[in-house]
Amino acid sequence: MKICLVALNYCPEPTGIAPYTTTLARELQQSGHAVRVVTSYPHYPQWKVYEGYRGLASQEFDEGVSVKRLRTIVPRKPRLITRMLMELLFGCRVSLASELRDSDVVVVVSPALASLLACAIRGRLFARSTPMIAWVQDFYGLGLREVGLSRSSRLQKAVAAVESRTLRRMTAVVAIHDSFKTHLTSELDVDDARVTVIKNWTHVRGPSSALDVSRYRSARGWRDDDLVVLHAGNMGKKQDLLNVVNAAASAQNKQLDKLKFVFVGDGSERSHVEAAAGELSNIEFHDPVPTSEFPTLLASADVLLLNEASGLKGMAVPSKLTSYFFAGRPIVAATSADTPAAEEIARSSAGIRVDPANPDELVRIINELAASSDLRSALGDAGKDYFRSELSQDSAITRFRTVIHSVAGSGSYRSESIVLGSPS
């Protein structure tokens, strides 16, 4: 089967959506399909096109997957409007891609609303009935609300209407969380039977031995009695990492000398966060690590930190959570009670939620964990159990194959038809 996968993000981007897109493409290719990816030049999380990528378009192969890259504008300081402009240009270029013309199935990753719309319009203009699957990782309408626009604003209404109309044209819709399915069906009027939930899996592979962890901590300069609180991943507006800087300052003022706050990653706000940290001695910053090193990094931490901006409601499930569960370390999540992240923490029993933008409470909870190795172990074990039961890659890929085979065979889709163990 010829499968076209359209996505803004693909390897070598190490975090965010790219690892999921990449894994799906490679797994489908390895199972005998001819997979072609249409994507942009790699730019995340630095929001700068990676070195070595030039020209308006390029062609490469990734483990047998044909990858066409199309240049689009990349805003150095991403804001919602500039991101939409970036995705609009990408969508216009996607609409001309020959890969859409002769595929048996097209899978479009959203965000990239313009790409979804371009694929839908192209199919309508050329009277083609190629089945299309939307893989929803985020919502634009909710994003506009979170930057202060009300439901009644003209822009919010217009974007929500386009989002709804476009998604309703898809043959099938894959949502990454139950709350996403609720939003799709109740607010965007997508037929419930055409929506299935396939949660993001962890792309981290390989356990780390106690010896690996000991050596890694030593190489990083972390003492055995340090309580390392690690935030791994993007450093952007959504993460509001100034809250963590304020927590580190509070811990230092309270002479909680064993607490060490570590940031590993990059993003549009990194320089601002580093400047705010100033001369704090209990906080450090590191560039993203290679994929092969990531499991040992996570295992070497004592506490894994998720921090979200206040008011972030239902917009996205942080991709770092799946890796955190896999690592078997306790999670502290500074996030509002009604977010998908909070729901995952409660469902997994793998961590403790605190209100966002409350650095003193964040320090209090971390200090409680520092005082109880039994509690840390219990939370970490719960995370590993949750990963094994809910977030395995094999299960997710099998479900994806089933959706793809269903729409390719019939041109339609009903989510209750999914049966695990369908053909690859």
C-alpha positions as MATLAB code, in Angstrom:
seq = 'MKICLVALNYCPEPTGIAPYTTTLARELQQSGHAVRVVTSYPHYPQWKVYEGYRGLASQEFDEGVSVKRLRTIVPRKPRLITRMLMELLFGCRVSLASELRDSDVVVVVSPALASLLACAIRGRLFARSTPMIAWVQDFYGLGLREVGLSRSSRLQKAVAAVESRTLRRMTAVVAIHDSFKTHLTSELDVDDARVTVIKNWTHVRGPSSALDVSRYRSARGWRDDDLVVLHAGNMGKKQDLLNVVNAAASAQNKQLDKLKFVFVGDGSERSHVEAAAGELSNIEFHDPVPTSEFPTLLASADVLLLNEASGLKGMAVPSKLTSYFFAGRPIVAATSADTPAAEEIARSSAGIRVDPANPDELVRIINELAASSDLRSALGDAGKDYFRSELSQDSAITRFRTVIHSVAGSGSYRSESIVLGSPS';
ca = [
       0.000    0.000    0.000;
       1.242    3.520   -0.795;
       0.902    5.742    2.268;
       1.624    9.478    2.329;
       2.302   11.054    5.717;
       2.117   14.871    5.882;
       3.663   16.512    8.943;
       5.535   19.675    9.831;
       7.844   17.753   12.151;
      10.043   14.741   11.419;
      13.458   13.435   12.433;
      16.122   14.590   13.217;
      14.013   16.746   15.548;
      14.512   15.018   18.927;
      11.424   16.126   20.854;
       7.784   17.083   20.418;
       5.718   15.481   17.665;
       8.603   14.451   15.383;
       9.560   11.200   17.183;
       5.981    9.905   16.877;
       5.685   10.824   13.200;
       9.067    9.255   12.498;
       8.302    6.027   14.339;
       4.960    5.569   12.575;
       6.537    6.122    9.156;
       9.401    3.699    9.815;
       7.159    0.999   11.282;
       4.751    1.164    8.347;
       7.680    1.003    5.915;
       9.157   -2.003    7.717;
       5.835   -3.831    7.531;
       5.884   -3.698    3.736;
       4.155   -0.453    2.823;
       5.640    2.226    0.567;
       5.728    5.252    2.859;
       6.367    8.776    1.641;
       6.671   11.671    4.056;
       6.086   15.305    3.128;
       7.537   17.532    5.827;
       9.324   20.822    6.469;
      12.981   21.440    7.157;
      13.883   20.471   10.744;
      13.641   23.476   13.069;
      12.277   22.373   16.467;
      12.828   23.027   19.371;
      15.339   25.769   18.474;
      12.939   27.418   15.983;
      15.806   27.687   13.533;
      16.408   25.549   10.445;
      19.117   23.014   11.217;
      22.552   23.366    9.657;
      22.978   21.690    6.281;
      19.406   22.170    5.025;
      19.352   24.585    2.087;
      17.198   25.381   -0.903;
      13.439   25.407   -1.342;
      13.029   21.628   -1.298;
      15.069   18.486   -0.751;
      14.691   14.729   -1.048;
      16.206   12.085    1.238;
      15.586    8.577    2.549;
      15.175    7.597    6.187;
      15.365    3.842    6.799;
      13.657    3.246    3.476;
      11.074    6.015    3.932;
      11.026    8.588    1.128;
      11.187   12.040    2.742;
      10.413   15.203    0.776;
      11.216   18.414    2.647;
       9.597   21.729    1.751;
      10.976   25.006    3.073;
       8.615   27.307    4.913;
       9.198   30.381    7.044;
      10.354   29.616   10.585;
       9.646   32.386   13.124;
      12.561   32.920   15.497;
      10.119   33.926   18.232;
       7.068   31.735   17.617;
       3.701   33.233   18.415;
       0.329   31.816   17.477;
      -0.104   34.103   14.463;
       3.445   33.602   13.145;
       3.088   29.852   13.567;
      -0.151   29.936   11.606;
       1.603   31.865    8.821;
       4.380   29.263    8.789;
       1.858   26.446    8.546;
      -0.191   28.278    5.907;
       2.836   28.502    3.608;
       3.652   24.856    4.295;
       0.052   23.892    3.512;
       0.153   25.772    0.206;
       3.317   23.918   -0.779;
       1.881   20.587    0.354;
      -1.143   21.102   -1.903;
       1.178   20.894   -4.916;
       3.060   17.792   -3.762;
       2.805   14.889   -6.188;
       2.829   12.418   -3.277;
      -0.809   13.266   -2.550;
      -1.890   12.348   -6.050;
      -1.154    8.642   -6.171;
      -1.348    7.444   -2.566;
      -3.785    4.863   -1.270;
      -4.065    6.624    2.108;
      -2.960   10.065    3.331;
      -2.226   10.639    7.028;
      -2.007   14.310    8.047;
      -0.606   15.339   11.419;
      -2.262   18.334   13.070;
      -1.240   20.938   14.169;
      -0.820   21.956   10.591;
      -4.411   22.964    9.980;
      -3.461   24.456    6.634;
      -2.059   21.097    5.554;
      -5.287   19.361    6.527;
      -7.266   21.954    4.614;
      -4.957   21.752    1.596;
      -5.311   17.977    1.420;
      -9.091   18.169    1.759;
      -9.436   20.875   -0.896;
      -7.097   19.098   -3.295;
      -9.098   15.921   -2.998;
     -12.309   17.828   -3.673;
     -10.920   19.785   -6.640;
      -9.563   16.695   -8.357;
     -12.585   14.562   -7.453;
     -10.338   12.012   -5.798;
     -11.609    9.735   -3.075;
      -8.266    9.013   -1.408;
      -9.010    8.223    2.256;
      -7.543   10.796    4.627;
      -6.733   10.342    8.300;
      -6.143   13.301   10.611;
      -3.808   12.602   13.528;
      -4.713   15.337   16.024;
      -1.962   16.373   18.429;
      -3.277   19.883   19.157;
      -6.157   22.298   18.500;
      -6.018   25.802   17.074;
      -9.303   27.014   18.503;
      -8.230   26.200   22.045;
      -4.898   27.857   21.389;
      -6.626   31.102   20.496;
      -8.635   30.975   23.706;
      -5.472   30.552   25.708;
      -3.941   33.728   24.278;
      -6.977   35.654   25.485;
      -9.569   35.418   22.720;
     -13.070   34.534   23.860;
     -15.319   31.958   22.232;
     -17.369   34.823   20.785;
     -14.476   36.630   19.056;
     -14.631   36.643   15.263;
     -11.157   35.165   14.811;
     -11.786   32.361   17.290;
     -15.122   31.540   15.671;
     -13.598   31.561   12.194;
     -10.692   29.300   13.144;
     -12.967   26.892   15.021;
     -15.314   26.752   12.030;
     -12.464   25.948    9.621;
     -11.052   23.393   12.048;
     -14.443   21.732   12.421;
     -15.242   21.706    8.715;
     -11.817   20.341    7.794;
     -11.793   17.575   10.391;
     -15.336   16.546    9.467;
     -14.109   15.968    5.909;
     -11.530   13.439    7.067;
     -12.289    9.758    6.583;
     -11.046    9.045   10.112;
      -9.617   11.065   12.983;
      -7.053    9.777   15.480;
      -6.959   11.664   18.793;
      -4.120   11.293   21.290;
      -6.277   11.555   24.403;
      -9.843   10.936   25.556;
     -10.270   14.655   26.255;
      -9.321   15.360   22.641;
     -12.044   13.005   21.433;
     -14.546   14.798   23.658;
     -13.546   18.148   22.161;
     -13.724   16.762   18.621;
     -17.214   15.351   19.058;
     -18.835   17.903   21.371;
     -17.347   21.180   20.105;
     -16.167   20.469   16.563;
     -19.088   18.198   15.609;
     -16.953   15.338   14.306;
     -18.881   12.061   14.124;
     -18.029   10.014   17.217;
     -17.816    6.806   15.178;
     -15.021    8.249   13.027;
     -12.794    9.162   15.974;
     -10.491    6.722   17.739;
      -8.068    7.376   20.588;
      -4.472    6.204   20.180;
      -2.287    7.640   22.893;
       1.241    8.781   22.193;
       3.780    6.174   23.198;
       7.270    6.623   24.546;
      10.064    6.834   21.992;
      12.678    6.179   24.692;
      14.286    2.769   24.443;
      16.488    0.662   26.710;
      16.709    0.463   30.516;
      19.693    1.951   32.321;
      21.655   -0.045   34.890;
      22.480    1.261   38.349;
      26.110    1.459   37.262;
      25.183    3.561   34.215;
      23.208    5.924   36.429;
      26.009    6.246   38.983;
      28.570    7.022   36.297;
      26.246    9.466   34.562;
      25.519   11.401   37.741;
      29.209   11.550   38.525;
      30.024   12.816   35.029;
      27.403   15.544   35.419;
      28.802   16.546   38.800;
      25.714   15.421   40.712;
      26.504   14.056   44.166;
      24.845   10.924   45.529;
      22.957   12.998   48.093;
      21.747   15.610   45.572;
      18.025   15.514   44.825;
      18.058   16.149   41.076;
      14.839   17.667   39.707;
      14.940   17.347   35.921;
      12.928   19.191   33.297;
      13.646   17.633   29.892;
      12.327   19.033   26.634;
      11.111   22.255   25.102;
      11.635   25.593   26.829;
       8.850   27.735   25.411;
       5.968   29.930   26.498;
       3.740   26.969   27.349;
       6.268   25.681   29.868;
       6.473   28.958   31.871;
       9.846   27.914   33.272;
      10.246   31.173   35.170;
       8.041   29.427   37.727;
      10.769   26.812   38.170;
      13.454   29.496   38.401;
      11.420   31.137   41.163;
      11.097   27.758   42.871;
      14.873   27.298   42.717;
      15.357   30.746   44.239;
      12.882   29.881   46.993;
      14.701   26.615   47.712;
      18.029   28.419   47.912;
      16.611   31.046   50.256;
      15.288   28.252   52.485;
      18.741   26.615   52.437;
      17.423   23.418   50.886;
      20.911   22.761   49.610;
      20.329   19.218   48.320;
      17.768   20.304   45.727;
      19.260   20.769   42.260;
      17.097   21.956   39.350;
      18.308   20.807   35.934;
      16.997   21.914   32.526;
      17.924   19.830   29.474;
      16.644   21.010   26.109;
      16.173   24.126   24.037;
      13.439   26.444   22.865;
      12.345   30.000   22.201;
      12.446   31.007   25.885;
      15.698   29.342   26.925;
      17.844   32.486   26.845;
      15.219   34.392   28.832;
      14.980   31.640   31.448;
      18.765   31.377   31.732;
      19.048   35.127   32.223;
      16.396   35.013   34.951;
      18.287   32.226   36.735;
      21.257   34.555   37.056;
      23.728   33.387   39.663;
      21.532   30.788   41.354;
      23.836   27.943   42.372;
      21.150   25.225   42.432;
      20.097   25.448   38.798;
      21.853   24.369   35.603;
      21.143   24.228   31.876;
      22.238   21.657   29.290;
      21.718   21.296   25.548;
      19.543   18.430   24.251;
      21.239   15.056   24.587;
      21.436   12.342   21.894;
      18.552    9.887   21.770;
      20.837    7.086   22.947;
      21.692    9.061   26.086;
      18.153   10.137   26.950;
      17.065    7.033   28.930;
      20.117    7.291   31.189;
      19.510   11.017   31.663;
      15.941   10.387   32.847;
      16.952    7.467   35.057;
      19.682    9.587   36.649;
      17.165   12.123   37.964;
      15.409   11.742   41.304;
      12.303   13.706   40.295;
      10.983   14.480   36.807;
       9.306   17.844   36.393;
       6.437   18.914   34.159;
       5.657   22.631   34.306;
       2.846   24.290   32.366;
       1.694   27.881   32.173;
      -1.293   28.908   34.227;
      -4.470   28.878   32.133;
      -3.285   26.124   29.801;
      -6.483   24.101   29.459;
      -6.928   21.120   27.204;
      -4.589   22.331   24.478;
      -2.108   19.460   24.335;
      -0.732   16.424   26.113;
       2.968   17.088   26.806;
       4.990   14.529   24.878;
       7.534   14.321   27.698;
       5.005   12.549   29.935;
       5.244    9.262   28.048;
       9.021    9.218   28.478;
       8.672   10.175   32.128;
       6.394    7.198   32.795;
       8.854    4.883   31.064;
      11.744    6.159   33.201;
      10.162    4.988   36.456;
      10.862    8.184   38.356;
       8.321   10.213   40.360;
       6.727   13.090   38.493;
       5.824   16.493   39.862;
       3.386   18.251   37.528;
       2.773   21.965   37.944;
      -0.391   22.196   35.879;
      -4.039   23.182   36.257;
      -6.412   20.525   37.554;
      -8.430   20.344   34.320;
      -5.586   19.704   31.862;
      -4.940   16.418   30.032;
      -1.583   16.286   31.826;
      -3.311   16.415   35.214;
      -5.696   13.674   34.095;
      -2.775   11.448   33.075;
      -0.999   12.024   36.390;
      -4.154   11.102   38.310;
      -4.881    8.066   36.145;
      -1.327    6.730   36.412;
      -0.768    7.482   40.125;
       2.797    8.230   39.028;
       3.174   11.707   40.430;
       1.860   14.672   42.342;
       0.074   17.654   40.819;
       0.545   21.184   42.114;
      -1.049   24.388   40.920;
       0.931   26.245   38.247;
       2.636   29.571   38.982;
       3.040   28.641   42.655;
       6.794   28.210   43.218;
       6.585   27.856   47.001;
       4.111   24.980   46.719;
       6.301   23.385   44.055;
       9.286   23.497   46.410;
       7.213   22.106   49.279;
       6.136   19.042   47.288;
       9.635   18.416   45.945;
      11.032   18.649   49.469;
       8.450   16.106   50.663;
       9.643   13.721   47.966;
      13.243   14.360   48.967;
      12.389   13.169   52.466;
      10.778    9.881   51.394;
      12.587    7.402   49.159;
       9.662    4.992   49.643;
       7.212    7.498   48.160;
       9.551    8.206   45.255;
       9.850    4.478   44.531;
       6.092    3.907   44.733;
       5.329    6.735   42.305;
       8.071    5.626   39.923;
       6.845    2.022   39.916;
       3.298    3.212   39.204;
       4.592    5.129   36.181;
       6.289    2.023   34.776;
       3.132   -0.027   35.307;
       1.065    2.625   33.516;
       3.494    2.693   30.613;
       3.336   -1.078   30.195;
      -0.458   -1.213   30.300;
      -1.408    1.940   28.394;
       1.462    3.417   26.408;
       3.330    0.681   24.587;
       4.523    1.473   21.076;
       3.564   -1.944   19.710;
      -0.060   -1.536   20.743;
      -0.302    1.980   19.303;
       1.270    1.039   15.964;
      -1.016   -2.000   15.676;
      -4.052    0.221   16.196;
      -2.771    2.681   13.599;
      -2.313   -0.107   11.063;
      -5.875   -1.202   11.725;
      -7.246    2.289   11.068;
      -5.209    2.602    7.866;
      -6.297   -0.808    6.544;
      -9.913   -0.046    7.410;
     -10.072    3.247    5.490;
      -8.043    1.877    2.573;
     -10.315   -1.116    2.192;
     -13.663    0.591    2.441;
     -13.067    4.313    2.031;
     -14.934    4.820    5.306;
     -14.335    4.217    8.978;
     -16.124    3.399   12.216;
     -14.030    3.345   15.370;
     -15.797    0.361   16.914;
     -14.352   -1.775   14.098;
     -10.845   -1.686   15.632;
      -9.611   -5.084   16.755;
      -6.091   -5.482   18.084;
      -3.982   -7.891   16.098;
      -5.236   -6.774   12.696;
      -2.976   -7.415    9.727;
       0.149   -5.356    9.260;
];
